[in-house]
Amino acid sequence: MKARILVIDDEAAIRDTMRMILEYDGHDTLTAGSGQEGLAIAEKESPDLVFLDIKMPGLDGLEVLSRLRGLNETLPVVIVSAHGSTATALEAGRLGAFRFLEKPPSKDYVLDAVREGLELATLRRENRSLRSALETRHQLVGSSAALGQVFDQVRRAAPTNATVLILGESGVGKELVARAIHRDSLRARERFVQVNCAAIPEELIESELFGHERGAFTGATEKQVGKFEMADRGTIFLDEIGDMSAKTQAKVLRVLQEGEVERLGSSKTAKVDVRVIAATNKDLEHEIGEGRFREDLFYRLSVIPVRVPTLRERVSDIPELVQHFVGVFSRENNRRPVRFSPAALEALAGARWRGNIRELRNVVERLLIMSPGDVIEASDVRAVVRSDSRPAAAAPAASGSGPATPATLREFKEWSERTFLVEKLREFGWNISKTAEVIDTPRSNLYKKLEQYQIAQDTDG
Ligand SMILES: Nc1ncnc2c1ncn2[C@@H]1O[C@H](COP(=O)(O)OP(=O)(O)OP(=O)(O)O)[C@@H](O)[C@H]1O
Ligand SMILES: [Mg+2]
């Protein structure tokens, strides 16, 4: 790989040697006789790698190093020095130099450092762009007063170890709130372990949460570590907590009270230090009234309750959200970002948004796919958001809708099943548990169907 390399050294002989070695290997070489000059070149030419002398008149190497860092945090720097004191080497390492070469520099060491440095820079850049993509993906967008209250609660809850119960309709951003609390907490560097209690079949949930020993039950051929243990020192996010069976509720309560878990098939308990965040779109107090949810667990969980408002309560966030999603999709699909006309935004603001932000996100995605122009107009929006002002985002996605007219009996059966499910899901605002209950099928089966027919309100769930 050909690179642009800057050599900063006050000794002309060293600069010449380095230039010879580097150019022989095919690299573009820039040289500077002082720290000051080196920084100027680095700023103007953005080199891929820097060889830096320590002892120079004027700006000394360590100072140059720290300023280079400020210029570009991914830039790899190799120190080349005749005065290799351990203290200097340590300090250079602390400032982010990744190699230390003795003078006079030997060809093999120099080329080796170039190879390693370029690799390192690539990794650093990838890492940085992945991290920023993730951050954008998990960013809570919106500046409405209603969302502002959520931000306040997140800020207050985050630094504590208190259990948080996040409440709100489907698609309002409960998961994002949970992640935000973890990210702003003292546990941010530890794991965030998510468990969707509704998606895991009843008979597996306990071993999923608490783990099991080998042979604990038929089929337990290997020992499994539970999610609570995995989340030790970090955060566990119990999503759809309202769907947990009475037996599991009792066990979770025990973890909250005692701070210890017991693997299935084991009599030993293990201490865990886990912060619990739970979420549900169910009305838990109603569930308590119906005898489906333990009151004592409810009080344990809702030390800090956070209610996430529906999109209908914060219509003013729509333009910002639209812009955010356009940015995300354009970046992911390498597309030129489009603009929504004011009338188009108004049309979006008038829709009912039963599926909340997730539904809005899907509508934006569909509009981007279906409208080739640079500007999305109100008419484009109306084509996707149904005329009775109920958004049609819940309708089958183009890719998963199957044949327009089923040709075989099997196709017809699948087509009708899919249509039925979409209709019901829409009717119950994409509340999976409720829909499953009403159509009398286990939640796990409904999840399986969603996957089979690619019925999705959202692709990242
Ligand atoms: N304030 C927001 N800013 C940006 N994106 C958001 C926001 N709120 C939600 N989203 C997006 O909407 C989708 C749904 O959010 P999330 O999964 O957090 O909702 P939820 O409340 O957990 O839904 P469910 O009850 O169905 O599990 C995700 O794609 C998420 O990124
Ligand atoms: Mg969720």
Coordinates of C-alpha atoms and ligand atoms in Angstrom, one line a residue:
M1 CA 0.0 0.0 0.0
K2 CA 1.4 3.3 -1.0
A3 CA 1.2 6.0 1.7
R4 CA 2.0 9.6 2.3
I5 CA 4.5 9.8 5.1
L6 CA 5.9 12.7 7.0
V7 CA 9.3 12.7 8.6
I8 CA 10.0 15.4 11.2
D9 CA 13.7 15.6 12.2
D10 CA 16.1 18.4 12.6
E11 CA 19.0 16.3 11.3
A12 CA 19.2 16.5 7.5
A13 CA 21.1 13.2 7.4
I14 CA 18.3 11.3 9.1
R15 CA 15.7 12.9 6.8
D16 CA 17.6 11.8 3.8
T17 CA 18.0 8.3 5.0
M18 CA 14.4 8.0 5.8
R19 CA 13.4 9.5 2.5
M20 CA 15.5 6.9 0.7
I21 CA 14.1 4.0 2.6
L22 CA 10.5 5.2 2.2
E23 CA 10.7 6.2 -1.4
Y24 CA 12.4 2.9 -2.3
D25 CA 9.4 1.2 -0.9
G26 CA 7.1 3.4 -3.0
H27 CA 5.8 5.9 -0.5
D28 CA 5.3 9.6 -1.0
T29 CA 7.6 11.3 1.5
L30 CA 7.3 14.7 3.0
T31 CA 10.0 16.1 5.3
A32 CA 10.2 18.8 7.9
G33 CA 13.3 20.2 9.7
S34 CA 11.4 21.4 12.8
G35 CA 8.4 20.6 14.9
Q36 CA 6.8 23.9 13.8
E37 CA 7.2 23.1 10.2
G38 CA 6.1 19.5 10.7
L39 CA 2.8 20.6 12.2
A40 CA 2.2 23.0 9.4
I41 CA 2.8 20.2 6.8
A42 CA 0.7 17.7 8.8
E43 CA -2.2 20.1 8.8
K44 CA -2.0 20.9 5.1
E45 CA -1.1 17.5 3.7
S46 CA -2.8 15.1 6.1
P47 CA -0.2 12.4 6.0
D48 CA -1.1 8.7 6.7
L49 CA 1.8 8.3 9.1
V50 CA 4.5 10.4 10.9
F51 CA 8.1 9.6 11.9
L52 CA 8.9 12.1 14.7
D53 CA 12.2 13.0 16.3
I54 CA 12.1 13.8 20.0
K55 CA 15.0 16.1 20.6
M56 CA 14.7 19.2 18.4
P57 CA 15.4 22.8 18.9
G58 CA 12.2 24.9 19.3
L59 CA 9.1 22.7 19.7
D60 CA 10.2 19.4 21.1
G61 CA 9.0 16.1 19.8
L62 CA 6.6 15.3 22.7
E63 CA 4.9 18.6 22.3
V64 CA 4.6 18.0 18.5
L65 CA 3.2 14.6 19.3
S66 CA 0.4 15.9 21.5
R67 CA -0.5 18.5 19.0
L68 CA -0.6 16.0 16.2
R69 CA -3.1 14.0 18.3
G70 CA -5.3 17.0 18.5
L71 CA -5.1 17.4 14.7
N72 CA -6.1 13.8 14.0
E73 CA -6.7 11.2 16.6
T74 CA -6.3 8.3 14.3
L75 CA -2.9 9.4 12.9
P76 CA -0.2 6.8 13.7
V77 CA 3.1 8.3 15.0
V78 CA 6.5 6.5 15.3
I79 CA 9.1 8.1 17.5
V80 CA 12.7 8.0 16.1
S81 CA 15.2 9.0 18.7
A82 CA 18.8 8.7 19.7
H83 CA 18.1 9.5 23.3
G84 CA 16.0 6.6 24.2
S85 CA 15.3 7.1 27.8
T86 CA 12.6 4.9 29.3
A87 CA 10.8 8.0 30.7
T88 CA 10.6 9.6 27.2
A89 CA 9.4 6.3 25.7
L90 CA 6.8 5.9 28.3
E91 CA 5.6 9.5 27.9
A92 CA 5.5 9.1 24.1
G93 CA 3.5 5.9 24.5
R94 CA 1.1 7.7 26.8
L95 CA 0.7 10.4 24.2
G96 CA -0.3 7.8 21.6
A97 CA 2.9 7.0 19.7
F98 CA 2.8 3.3 18.8
R99 CA 6.5 2.6 18.1
F100 CA 9.8 3.7 19.3
L101 CA 12.8 3.4 16.9
E102 CA 16.5 3.9 17.8
K103 CA 18.7 6.1 15.6
P104 CA 20.1 5.4 13.2
P105 CA 16.9 3.9 11.8
S106 CA 17.3 0.6 10.0
K107 CA 15.4 -0.2 6.8
D108 CA 13.6 -3.3 8.1
Y109 CA 12.4 -1.6 11.3
V110 CA 11.2 1.4 9.4
L111 CA 9.2 -0.5 6.8
D112 CA 7.9 -2.8 9.5
A113 CA 6.6 0.3 11.4
V114 CA 5.0 1.6 8.3
R115 CA 3.1 -1.5 7.7
E116 CA 1.9 -1.8 11.2
G117 CA 1.1 1.9 11.5
L118 CA -1.1 1.9 8.3
E119 CA -3.0 -1.1 9.6
L120 CA -3.5 0.5 12.9
A121 CA -4.8 3.7 11.3
T122 CA -7.3 1.6 9.3
L123 CA -8.5 -0.1 12.4
R124 CA -8.8 3.2 14.3
R125 CA -10.8 4.7 11.5
E126 CA -13.2 1.8 11.2
N127 CA -13.7 1.7 14.9
R128 CA -14.5 5.3 15.0
S129 CA -17.0 5.1 12.1
L130 CA -18.7 2.1 13.6
R131 CA -19.0 3.8 16.9
S132 CA -20.5 6.9 15.4
A133 CA -22.9 4.9 13.3
L134 CA -24.1 3.1 16.4
E135 CA -24.4 6.3 18.3
T136 CA -26.6 7.8 15.6
R137 CA -28.6 4.7 15.5
H138 CA -29.3 4.8 19.2
Q139 CA -29.7 8.5 19.4
L140 CA -32.9 9.9 20.9
V141 CA -34.0 12.6 18.5
G142 CA -36.5 15.3 19.4
S143 CA -36.8 18.6 21.2
S144 CA -40.5 18.6 22.3
A145 CA -41.3 19.4 25.9
A146 CA -42.7 15.8 26.3
L147 CA -39.5 14.3 25.2
G148 CA -37.6 16.8 27.3
Q149 CA -39.2 15.3 30.4
V150 CA -37.9 11.9 29.4
F151 CA -34.4 13.3 28.9
D152 CA -34.6 14.8 32.4
Q153 CA -35.6 11.5 33.9
V154 CA -32.8 9.7 32.0
R155 CA -30.3 12.2 33.3
R156 CA -31.5 11.8 36.9
A157 CA -31.8 8.0 36.8
A158 CA -28.7 7.2 34.9
P159 CA -26.0 7.7 37.5
T160 CA -27.9 5.8 40.2
N161 CA -28.2 2.0 40.5
A162 CA -32.0 2.3 40.9
T163 CA -34.3 0.0 38.9
V164 CA -36.1 1.8 36.1
L165 CA -39.4 0.8 34.7
I166 CA -40.0 2.2 31.2
L167 CA -43.6 2.5 30.1
G168 CA -45.1 3.4 26.8
E169 CA -46.9 2.2 23.7
S170 CA -45.2 0.1 21.1
G171 CA -42.6 1.9 19.0
V172 CA -42.2 5.0 21.2
G173 CA -38.5 4.4 21.9
K174 CA -38.5 2.4 25.1
E175 CA -35.4 0.5 24.1
L176 CA -33.6 3.6 23.1
V177 CA -34.4 5.1 26.5
A178 CA -33.0 2.0 28.2
R179 CA -29.8 2.2 26.2
A180 CA -29.5 5.9 27.0
I181 CA -29.7 5.2 30.7
H182 CA -27.0 2.6 30.5
R183 CA -24.8 4.8 28.3
D184 CA -25.0 7.6 30.8
S185 CA -24.5 5.4 33.8
L186 CA -21.3 4.5 35.7
R187 CA -21.7 1.0 34.1
A188 CA -21.4 2.4 30.6
R189 CA -18.3 0.4 29.9
E190 CA -19.8 -2.8 31.0
R191 CA -22.4 -4.9 29.2
F192 CA -25.9 -4.0 28.3
V193 CA -27.8 -7.3 28.0
Q194 CA -31.2 -7.3 26.5
V195 CA -33.8 -10.0 27.0
N196 CA -37.1 -9.9 25.2
C197 CA -39.3 -11.7 27.6
A198 CA -42.2 -12.0 25.1
A199 CA -40.1 -13.6 22.3
I200 CA -38.7 -16.4 24.4
P201 CA -40.9 -19.4 24.8
E202 CA -42.2 -19.9 28.4
E203 CA -40.3 -23.2 28.9
L204 CA -36.9 -21.6 28.0
I205 CA -37.1 -18.2 29.7
E206 CA -35.8 -19.4 33.1
S207 CA -32.7 -21.0 31.7
E208 CA -32.2 -18.0 29.5
L209 CA -32.3 -15.6 32.5
F210 CA -30.7 -17.7 35.2
G211 CA -28.7 -20.3 33.2
H212 CA -28.6 -24.0 33.8
E213 CA -26.1 -26.8 34.6
R214 CA -25.5 -29.6 32.3
G215 CA -28.2 -32.2 32.5
A216 CA -30.6 -29.8 34.4
F217 CA -33.4 -30.9 32.2
T218 CA -33.9 -33.0 29.1
G219 CA -32.0 -31.3 26.3
A220 CA -29.6 -29.4 28.6
T221 CA -26.6 -31.0 27.0
E222 CA -24.3 -28.1 27.8
K223 CA -24.1 -25.8 30.7
Q224 CA -25.4 -22.3 30.0
V225 CA -24.6 -19.0 31.6
G226 CA -27.8 -17.0 32.2
K227 CA -28.3 -13.4 31.1
F228 CA -28.2 -12.1 34.7
E229 CA -24.7 -13.5 35.1
M230 CA -23.7 -12.2 31.7
A231 CA -24.8 -8.7 32.8
D232 CA -22.8 -8.8 36.0
R233 CA -21.4 -5.3 36.7
G234 CA -23.5 -4.0 33.8
T235 CA -27.2 -3.6 33.0
I236 CA -29.9 -6.1 32.1
F237 CA -32.8 -4.8 30.1
L238 CA -35.9 -6.9 30.6
D239 CA -38.1 -6.0 27.7
E240 CA -41.8 -6.8 27.6
I241 CA -41.7 -7.6 31.3
G242 CA -45.5 -7.7 31.3
D243 CA -45.3 -11.0 29.4
M244 CA -43.4 -12.8 32.1
S245 CA -45.0 -15.9 33.7
A246 CA -45.8 -15.9 37.4
K247 CA -43.1 -18.4 38.1
T248 CA -40.4 -16.3 36.3
Q249 CA -41.7 -13.2 38.0
A250 CA -41.1 -14.8 41.4
K251 CA -37.5 -15.7 40.4
V252 CA -36.7 -12.2 39.1
L253 CA -38.1 -10.7 42.3
R254 CA -35.7 -12.9 44.2
V255 CA -32.7 -11.6 42.2
L256 CA -33.8 -8.1 42.8
Q257 CA -34.1 -8.7 46.5
E258 CA -31.1 -10.9 47.2
G259 CA -28.8 -9.9 44.4
E260 CA -28.1 -13.5 43.6
V261 CA -29.1 -16.1 41.0
E262 CA -29.4 -19.8 41.0
R263 CA -28.8 -21.8 37.9
L264 CA -31.3 -24.4 37.0
G265 CA -30.1 -27.8 38.2
S266 CA -27.7 -26.2 40.8
S267 CA -28.1 -25.6 44.5
K268 CA -25.4 -23.0 44.6
T269 CA -26.2 -19.4 44.2
A270 CA -24.0 -16.8 42.5
K271 CA -23.9 -13.1 43.6
V272 CA -24.5 -10.7 40.7
D273 CA -24.2 -7.0 40.6
V274 CA -26.7 -6.0 38.0
R275 CA -28.7 -3.0 37.3
V276 CA -32.2 -3.8 36.1
I277 CA -34.1 -1.8 33.5
A278 CA -37.5 -3.1 32.5
A279 CA -40.0 -2.1 29.9
T280 CA -43.5 -2.9 28.9
N281 CA -46.3 -1.5 26.7
K282 CA -48.9 -3.1 29.1
D283 CA -50.7 -1.4 31.8
L284 CA -49.1 -3.2 34.7
E285 CA -51.6 -1.9 37.3
H286 CA -54.4 -3.4 35.2
E287 CA -52.4 -6.6 35.0
I288 CA -52.0 -6.6 38.8
G289 CA -55.7 -6.1 39.1
E290 CA -56.3 -9.1 36.9
G291 CA -53.8 -11.2 38.9
R292 CA -51.4 -11.5 36.1
F293 CA -48.6 -9.5 37.5
R294 CA -47.1 -9.5 41.0
E295 CA -47.6 -6.3 42.9
D296 CA -44.4 -6.7 44.9
L297 CA -42.4 -7.1 41.7
F298 CA -44.1 -4.0 40.3
Y299 CA -43.0 -1.9 43.2
R300 CA -39.4 -3.3 43.1
L301 CA -39.2 -2.5 39.4
S302 CA -40.7 0.9 39.4
V303 CA -38.3 2.7 41.7
I304 CA -37.9 5.1 38.9
P305 CA -40.8 5.0 36.4
V306 CA -40.3 6.6 33.1
R307 CA -43.2 7.1 30.7
V308 CA -42.2 7.6 27.1
P309 CA -44.8 9.8 25.3
T310 CA -46.5 8.6 22.1
L311 CA -45.7 10.3 18.8
R312 CA -49.2 11.9 18.9
E313 CA -48.1 13.7 22.0
R314 CA -45.1 15.2 20.3
V315 CA -46.0 15.9 16.7
S316 CA -43.6 18.8 16.8
D317 CA -40.7 16.3 16.8
I318 CA -41.8 14.9 13.4
P319 CA -39.6 17.2 11.2
E320 CA -36.5 16.5 13.2
L321 CA -37.2 12.8 13.3
V322 CA -37.8 12.7 9.5
Q323 CA -34.5 14.5 8.9
H324 CA -32.7 12.0 11.2
F325 CA -34.1 9.0 9.5
V326 CA -33.4 10.4 6.0
G327 CA -29.8 10.9 7.2
V328 CA -29.5 7.3 8.5
F329 CA -31.0 5.7 5.4
S330 CA -29.1 7.8 2.9
R331 CA -25.9 7.0 4.7
E332 CA -26.7 3.3 4.9
N333 CA -27.7 3.1 1.2
N334 CA -25.3 5.6 -0.2
R335 CA -28.0 7.8 -1.5
R336 CA -28.2 11.5 -1.9
P337 CA -30.4 12.8 1.0
V338 CA -33.8 14.0 -0.1
R339 CA -35.9 16.8 1.3
F340 CA -39.5 16.7 2.6
S341 CA -41.6 19.7 1.4
P342 CA -43.4 21.6 4.2
A343 CA -46.7 20.3 2.9
A344 CA -45.3 16.7 3.1
L345 CA -44.3 17.3 6.7
E346 CA -47.7 18.6 7.5
A347 CA -49.3 15.5 6.0
L348 CA -47.1 13.4 8.2
A349 CA -48.1 15.5 11.2
G350 CA -51.7 14.8 10.5
A351 CA -51.4 11.0 10.5
R352 CA -52.4 8.8 13.5
W353 CA -49.2 7.0 14.2
R354 CA -50.5 4.1 16.1
G355 CA -47.1 2.4 15.7
N356 CA -45.4 5.6 16.9
I357 CA -41.8 6.4 15.9
R358 CA -41.2 2.9 14.5
E359 CA -44.1 3.5 12.1
L360 CA -42.8 6.9 11.2
R361 CA -39.4 5.4 10.5
N362 CA -40.9 2.8 8.2
V363 CA -42.9 5.4 6.3
V364 CA -39.8 7.5 5.8
E365 CA -38.0 4.5 4.5
R366 CA -40.7 3.5 2.1
L367 CA -41.0 7.1 0.8
L368 CA -37.2 7.1 0.1
I369 CA -37.4 3.9 -1.7
M370 CA -40.5 4.7 -3.7
S371 CA -40.0 8.4 -4.6
P372 CA -37.2 8.9 -7.1
G373 CA -37.1 12.7 -6.9
D374 CA -35.0 14.9 -4.6
V375 CA -38.1 16.3 -2.8
I376 CA -40.9 14.3 -1.2
E377 CA -44.2 16.0 -1.7
A378 CA -47.5 15.8 0.2
S379 CA -48.9 13.6 -2.6
D380 CA -46.1 11.1 -2.0
V381 CA -46.9 11.0 1.6
R382 CA -50.6 10.6 1.0
A383 CA -49.8 7.6 -1.2
V384 CA -48.1 5.8 1.7
V385 CA -50.1 7.2 4.6
R386 CA -53.7 6.1 4.1
S387 CA -56.4 8.6 3.2
D388 CA -58.4 7.9 6.4
S389 CA -55.3 9.4 7.9
R390 CA -54.2 6.1 9.3
P391 CA -50.6 5.4 8.1
A392 CA -50.3 2.4 5.9
A393 CA -46.8 1.6 7.1
A394 CA -48.1 -1.5 8.7
A395 CA -49.0 -2.9 5.3
P396 CA -46.8 -5.6 3.9
A397 CA -43.4 -4.3 3.0
A398 CA -42.8 -4.4 -0.7
S399 CA -40.2 -7.2 -0.4
G400 CA -42.2 -9.5 1.8
S401 CA -45.7 -9.1 0.3
G402 CA -45.5 -12.2 -1.9
P403 CA -47.4 -12.7 -5.1
A404 CA -50.1 -10.2 -6.0
T405 CA -52.6 -12.9 -6.8
P406 CA -51.9 -16.3 -5.2
A407 CA -51.7 -19.0 -7.8
T408 CA -51.7 -22.2 -5.7
L409 CA -53.7 -23.2 -2.7
R410 CA -50.6 -23.0 -0.6
E411 CA -49.9 -19.5 -1.8
F412 CA -53.4 -18.5 -1.1
K413 CA -53.3 -19.9 2.5
E414 CA -50.1 -18.1 3.2
W415 CA -51.4 -14.9 1.6
S416 CA -54.5 -14.9 3.7
E417 CA -52.7 -15.8 6.9
R418 CA -50.3 -12.9 6.3
T419 CA -53.1 -10.5 5.5
F420 CA -55.0 -11.5 8.5
L421 CA -52.0 -11.1 10.8
V422 CA -51.1 -7.7 9.4
E423 CA -54.6 -6.5 9.8
K424 CA -54.8 -7.7 13.4
L425 CA -51.4 -6.3 14.3
R426 CA -52.5 -3.0 12.9
E427 CA -55.7 -3.1 14.9
F428 CA -53.8 -3.6 18.1
G429 CA -51.2 -1.0 17.4
W430 CA -48.5 -3.6 16.8
N431 CA -48.7 -4.8 20.3
I432 CA -47.5 -8.4 19.8
S433 CA -48.7 -9.8 23.1
K434 CA -52.1 -8.4 22.8
T435 CA -52.5 -9.5 19.2
A436 CA -51.3 -13.0 20.0
E437 CA -53.8 -13.1 22.9
V438 CA -56.7 -12.0 20.8
I439 CA -56.0 -14.3 17.9
D440 CA -55.3 -17.0 20.4
T441 CA -51.9 -18.1 19.4
P442 CA -48.7 -18.3 21.6
R443 CA -46.5 -15.2 21.3
S444 CA -43.6 -17.3 20.1
N445 CA -45.7 -18.6 17.2
L446 CA -46.7 -15.0 16.3
Y447 CA -43.0 -14.0 16.3
K448 CA -42.2 -17.0 14.1
K449 CA -44.9 -15.9 11.6
L450 CA -43.6 -12.3 11.6
E451 CA -40.3 -13.7 10.6
Q452 CA -41.6 -16.2 8.1
Y453 CA -43.7 -13.6 6.2
Q454 CA -41.2 -10.8 6.8
I455 CA -43.9 -8.7 8.5
A456 CA -42.0 -5.9 10.0
Q457 CA -42.7 -2.5 11.3
D458 CA -39.1 -2.1 11.7
T459 CA -36.1 -4.0 10.5
D460 CA -33.8 -3.6 13.5
G461 CA -36.6 -4.5 15.9
Ligands
LIG1 N1 -36.6 9.7 19.8 C1 -36.2 8.8 18.8 N2 -35.3 9.3 17.9 C2 -34.9 8.5 16.9 N3 -35.3 7.2 16.7 C3 -36.3 6.8 17.5 C4 -36.7 7.5 18.6 N4 -37.7 6.8 19.3 C5 -37.7 5.6 18.7 N5 -36.9 5.6 17.6 C6 -36.8 4.5 16.6 O1 -38.0 3.9 16.5 C7 -37.9 2.4 16.5 C8 -38.6 1.9 17.7 O2 -38.0 2.2 19.0 P1 -37.8 1.2 20.2 O3 -37.5 -0.1 19.7 O4 -36.9 1.8 21.2 O5 -39.4 1.2 20.7 P2 -40.1 0.4 21.8 O6 -40.8 1.4 22.6 O7 -39.1 -0.4 22.5 O8 -41.1 -0.5 21.0 P3 -41.8 -1.9 21.4 O9 -42.7 -1.7 22.5 O10 -42.4 -2.3 20.1 O11 -40.7 -2.8 21.7 C9 -36.4 2.2 16.6 O12 -36.0 2.0 15.2 C10 -35.8 3.4 17.2 O13 -34.5 3.6 16.7
MG2 MG -38.9 -2.5 22.5

